[in-house]
Amino acid sequence: MYKIIDGKKVASEIKQEIAAEVAMLKIAGKKIPHLAAILVGNNGSSETYVANKVKDCEEVGFKSTLLRFGNDVTEAVLLDKIAELNNDNDVDGFIVQLPLPGHISENKVIEAIDPRKDSDGFHPVNLGKMMIGLPGYLPATPFGIVELIKRYRIETSGKNCVVIGRSNIVGRPVSILLSQKGMDATVTVVHSRTKNIQDIVSQADIIIAAIGSPAFVTAEMVKVGAVVIDVGTTRIESPETKSGYKLVGDVDFKNVAPKCSYITPVPGGIGPMTRVSLLRNTLIAAKKD
Ligand code: GUN
């Protein structure tokens, strides 16, 4: 029988740990961590993510600030706001929710963030530090994935790990973390130009699916006993939910789960771990002041 990796439960435990640290900071008369989030436009998924991030801050006792801009905001205005947040001593860390409208360069925006305030761990300085194993801010989703694997004591050393997807925010960085000393996995990254994806994935002891394509990972692709981590969060219309939408992962859960040793659900798997990683990065930033 497969085991569910309960990201929601682990994230809630970590939130309690963070809340306890915040309470200690308060008692010691220290500054309360403050996370700011920039949201551009009204993309439904981004709205939900940012609302949840603000809620998380409240739950652990952080201060949070949400800064909203219209879809037509210029790159220059956004870069000015980032410069302002970089210089605002009350803000410990901030994020710019992605994706941004097409007329704004995401790379320029990310590079404008002070690496010391980069709670998402997207700045090239933090990604470079991660590459060579120096302390810095790890990208939130890969950080969450690794933490979940560690807390479930899933063996990674010498295991064949296949990462599906090569995005800058998930696939590529998680492939680096899993191959590092301490994790010691043998990592293969497959992507849209890979030949024989099915053959490669079927050799995996650990599958990390991060391509944003519902039910991409089917039962035929999964070795018996594999660990399956589903990072997909595609929002589809659903008459069953109050909001009219539901989140679906990259894995055909119903058919894949019976072949697995461990599997993450969507929702309630990696999503809550990403959010909690953002809080951890912000706490680290606040304690550095
Ligand atoms: N868009 C999708 N995931 C993320 C994330 O972790 N951080 C930000 N800033 N934008 C995202």
XYZ file of C-alpha atoms and ligand atoms in Angstrom:
300
model
C 0.000 0.000 0.000
C 1.348 3.403 -0.931
C 1.893 6.186 1.575
C 0.684 9.733 1.038
C 3.326 12.397 1.614
C 1.281 14.925 3.527
C 2.808 18.297 2.646
C -0.034 20.139 4.316
C 0.639 18.463 7.654
C 4.428 18.948 7.491
C 3.988 22.574 6.409
C 1.682 23.136 9.345
C 4.311 21.666 11.736
C 6.991 23.934 10.251
C 4.642 26.915 10.568
C 4.290 26.146 14.267
C 8.091 26.069 14.581
C 8.312 29.437 12.808
C 5.508 30.915 14.941
C 7.406 29.840 18.078
C 10.534 31.603 16.797
C 8.555 34.755 16.034
C 7.129 34.676 19.565
C 10.709 34.467 20.918
C 11.767 37.427 18.754
C 8.837 39.419 20.158
C 9.745 38.562 23.746
C 13.350 39.580 23.077
C 12.109 42.943 21.732
C 13.487 42.162 18.273
C 11.988 43.125 14.942
C 9.012 41.101 13.639
C 9.765 39.594 10.199
C 8.092 41.507 7.375
C 7.392 40.002 3.921
C 6.133 42.149 1.042
C 4.571 40.761 -2.139
C 4.152 42.495 -5.476
C 1.211 41.290 -7.564
C 0.759 42.535 -11.119
C -2.560 42.176 -12.964
C -5.325 39.775 -12.016
C -4.194 36.293 -13.014
C -6.479 33.973 -11.025
C -3.766 31.538 -9.893
C -1.417 34.347 -8.864
C -4.225 36.030 -6.890
C -4.815 32.793 -4.979
C -1.110 32.161 -4.343
C -0.487 35.663 -3.049
C -3.627 35.659 -0.868
C -2.402 32.396 0.672
C 1.080 33.805 1.260
C -0.421 36.792 3.096
C -2.580 34.434 5.177
C 0.502 32.352 6.067
C 2.268 35.483 7.297
C -0.641 36.290 9.596
C -0.675 32.735 10.931
C 2.971 32.776 12.018
C 2.921 36.367 13.295
C 4.841 38.039 10.440
C 3.970 41.446 9.145
C 2.983 41.405 5.454
C 2.376 44.015 2.791
C 0.630 43.378 -0.510
C 1.439 45.806 -3.308
C -0.846 45.580 -6.341
C -0.297 46.963 -9.824
C -2.488 46.888 -12.927
C -1.640 44.764 -15.952
C -0.491 47.907 -17.761
C 2.138 48.939 -15.185
C 5.411 49.872 -16.881
C 8.655 48.038 -16.228
C 10.178 51.327 -15.004
C 7.472 51.796 -12.333
C 7.921 48.231 -11.147
C 11.706 48.591 -10.978
C 11.268 51.813 -8.956
C 9.061 49.988 -6.454
C 11.653 47.218 -6.162
C 14.374 49.807 -5.491
C 12.117 51.305 -2.792
C 11.629 47.906 -1.120
C 15.376 47.191 -1.349
C 15.955 50.380 0.660
C 13.085 49.983 3.107
C 14.620 48.851 6.393
C 11.296 47.614 7.683
C 10.942 45.049 4.845
C 13.062 41.937 5.427
C 12.149 40.081 2.268
C 9.869 40.434 -0.740
C 8.662 38.588 -3.788
C 7.341 39.536 -7.193
C 4.687 37.006 -8.123
C 5.308 35.437 -11.546
C 4.284 35.325 -14.345
C 4.488 39.010 -15.279
C 2.774 40.580 -18.323
C 4.705 40.121 -21.587
C 5.957 43.721 -21.784
C 7.947 43.320 -18.546
C 11.236 41.406 -18.460
C 11.072 38.867 -15.635
C 14.846 38.559 -15.666
C 15.317 42.317 -15.249
C 12.829 42.325 -12.385
C 14.468 39.391 -10.616
C 17.938 40.896 -11.033
C 16.714 44.174 -9.515
C 15.835 42.482 -6.208
C 18.497 42.843 -3.506
C 19.760 39.237 -3.076
C 19.632 39.762 0.710
C 15.859 40.323 0.456
C 15.175 37.653 -2.167
C 12.714 35.461 -0.225
C 11.910 33.443 -3.368
C 15.583 32.618 -3.956
C 15.271 33.519 -7.654
C 18.158 36.033 -7.894
C 21.242 34.812 -9.832
C 23.418 35.446 -6.757
C 21.324 33.059 -4.651
C 21.074 30.508 -7.472
C 24.872 30.738 -7.885
C 25.396 30.165 -4.157
C 23.108 27.138 -4.359
C 25.170 25.780 -7.277
C 28.336 25.692 -5.188
C 26.680 24.800 -1.895
C 27.103 28.166 -0.130
C 24.434 29.372 2.307
C 21.858 31.658 0.676
C 18.150 31.667 -0.065
C 17.008 28.504 -1.823
C 14.174 28.742 -4.343
C 10.970 28.120 -2.425
C 9.568 25.080 -4.251
C 12.848 23.092 -4.505
C 13.543 23.956 -0.841
C 10.082 22.611 0.050
C 10.563 19.419 -1.973
C 13.910 18.626 -0.348
C 12.587 19.360 3.144
C 9.613 17.064 2.599
C 11.862 14.249 1.339
C 14.097 14.693 4.401
C 11.238 14.775 6.922
C 9.799 11.555 5.449
C 13.310 10.020 5.610
C 13.136 8.998 1.963
C 16.496 7.610 0.853
C 18.008 9.633 -2.010
C 21.639 8.468 -1.911
C 22.513 6.584 -5.101
C 18.891 6.629 -6.259
C 17.866 7.333 -9.840
C 15.936 10.556 -9.759
C 14.199 11.843 -12.881
C 13.059 15.468 -12.922
C 10.433 16.228 -15.568
C 10.741 19.889 -16.574
C 13.647 22.349 -16.639
C 12.134 25.609 -15.382
C 14.349 28.109 -13.592
C 12.110 28.029 -10.526
C 11.606 24.276 -10.061
C 13.110 21.662 -12.413
C 16.617 22.991 -12.829
C 17.258 24.043 -9.207
C 15.742 20.883 -7.685
C 17.972 18.796 -9.971
C 21.001 20.587 -8.525
C 19.903 20.189 -4.888
C 19.232 16.460 -5.298
C 22.646 15.799 -6.828
C 24.495 17.702 -4.089
C 26.562 16.012 -1.400
C 24.222 14.904 1.358
C 21.356 14.153 -1.054
C 23.615 12.182 -3.450
C 20.979 11.211 -6.018
C 21.834 10.424 -9.646
C 19.703 12.984 -11.430
C 18.351 13.088 -14.993
C 16.401 16.094 -16.254
C 13.934 15.421 -19.072
C 12.096 18.114 -21.025
C 10.071 18.835 -24.137
C 12.920 17.848 -26.519
C 13.881 14.642 -24.707
C 13.545 11.438 -26.705
C 11.937 8.423 -25.033
C 10.736 10.262 -21.913
C 8.622 7.267 -20.986
C 11.639 4.887 -20.983
C 13.734 7.262 -18.882
C 10.980 7.961 -16.343
C 10.246 4.256 -15.991
C 13.813 3.718 -14.653
C 13.315 6.265 -11.857
C 13.331 5.489 -8.151
C 12.175 9.066 -7.559
C 10.099 11.082 -10.047
C 9.712 14.844 -9.702
C 7.018 16.040 -12.118
C 7.180 19.784 -12.759
C 5.901 20.565 -16.237
C 2.394 21.870 -15.628
C 0.680 19.315 -17.852
C -2.245 17.519 -16.180
C -1.947 13.712 -15.927
C 1.333 13.719 -17.907
C 2.754 10.961 -15.692
C 0.748 7.810 -16.320
C 0.872 4.436 -14.551
C 2.835 2.848 -17.440
C 5.684 5.316 -16.851
C 6.128 4.465 -13.169
C 8.252 1.665 -11.729
C 6.668 -0.334 -8.906
C 7.827 1.131 -5.581
C 8.795 4.552 -6.999
C 8.483 7.779 -5.024
C 6.408 10.325 -6.951
C 6.545 14.047 -6.197
C 3.918 16.050 -8.103
C 4.701 19.737 -8.451
C 2.045 20.490 -11.070
C -0.621 23.047 -10.178
C -2.822 23.556 -13.194
C -6.036 25.388 -12.378
C -9.046 23.972 -14.185
C -12.725 24.865 -14.045
C -14.733 22.608 -11.784
C -18.414 22.637 -10.873
C -17.573 20.632 -7.704
C -15.813 23.441 -5.819
C -17.061 26.659 -4.277
C -14.567 28.787 -6.223
C -15.467 27.093 -9.527
C -11.858 25.947 -9.978
C -9.686 23.101 -8.804
C -5.959 22.405 -8.888
C -4.684 19.354 -10.719
C -1.165 17.955 -10.728
C 1.085 16.497 -13.436
C 0.417 12.923 -12.281
C -2.562 10.683 -13.018
C -2.893 10.115 -9.268
C -5.663 7.519 -9.287
C -3.783 5.089 -11.510
C -0.211 5.956 -10.485
C -0.625 5.861 -6.682
C -1.152 2.059 -6.395
C 2.304 1.499 -7.988
C 4.159 3.893 -5.668
C 5.823 3.588 -2.298
C 5.195 7.286 -1.610
C 3.256 9.933 -3.528
C 2.325 13.597 -2.983
C -1.278 14.681 -3.575
C -2.401 17.851 -5.361
C -3.535 19.898 -3.542
C -1.920 19.337 -0.141
C 1.505 18.112 -1.295
C 4.198 20.464 -2.522
C 2.102 23.671 -2.621
C 1.991 24.200 1.160
C 5.721 23.390 1.373
C 6.525 26.131 -1.169
C 4.607 28.631 0.917
C 6.344 27.625 4.120
C 9.776 27.870 2.434
C 9.020 31.487 1.662
C 8.363 32.090 5.360
C 11.623 30.352 6.283
C 13.654 32.474 3.880
C 12.018 35.617 5.254
C 12.709 34.563 8.846
C 16.387 33.993 7.986
C 16.508 37.443 6.343
C 14.892 39.097 9.389
C 17.322 37.455 11.834
C 20.275 38.824 9.840
C 19.408 42.465 10.621
N 4.825 31.705 -9.708
C 4.703 30.360 -9.555
N 5.383 29.939 -8.472
C 5.963 31.037 -7.935
C 6.784 31.248 -6.790
O 7.165 30.340 -6.045
N 7.144 32.548 -6.563
C 6.769 33.562 -7.378
N 7.204 34.792 -7.089
N 6.011 33.402 -8.441
C 5.606 32.141 -8.712
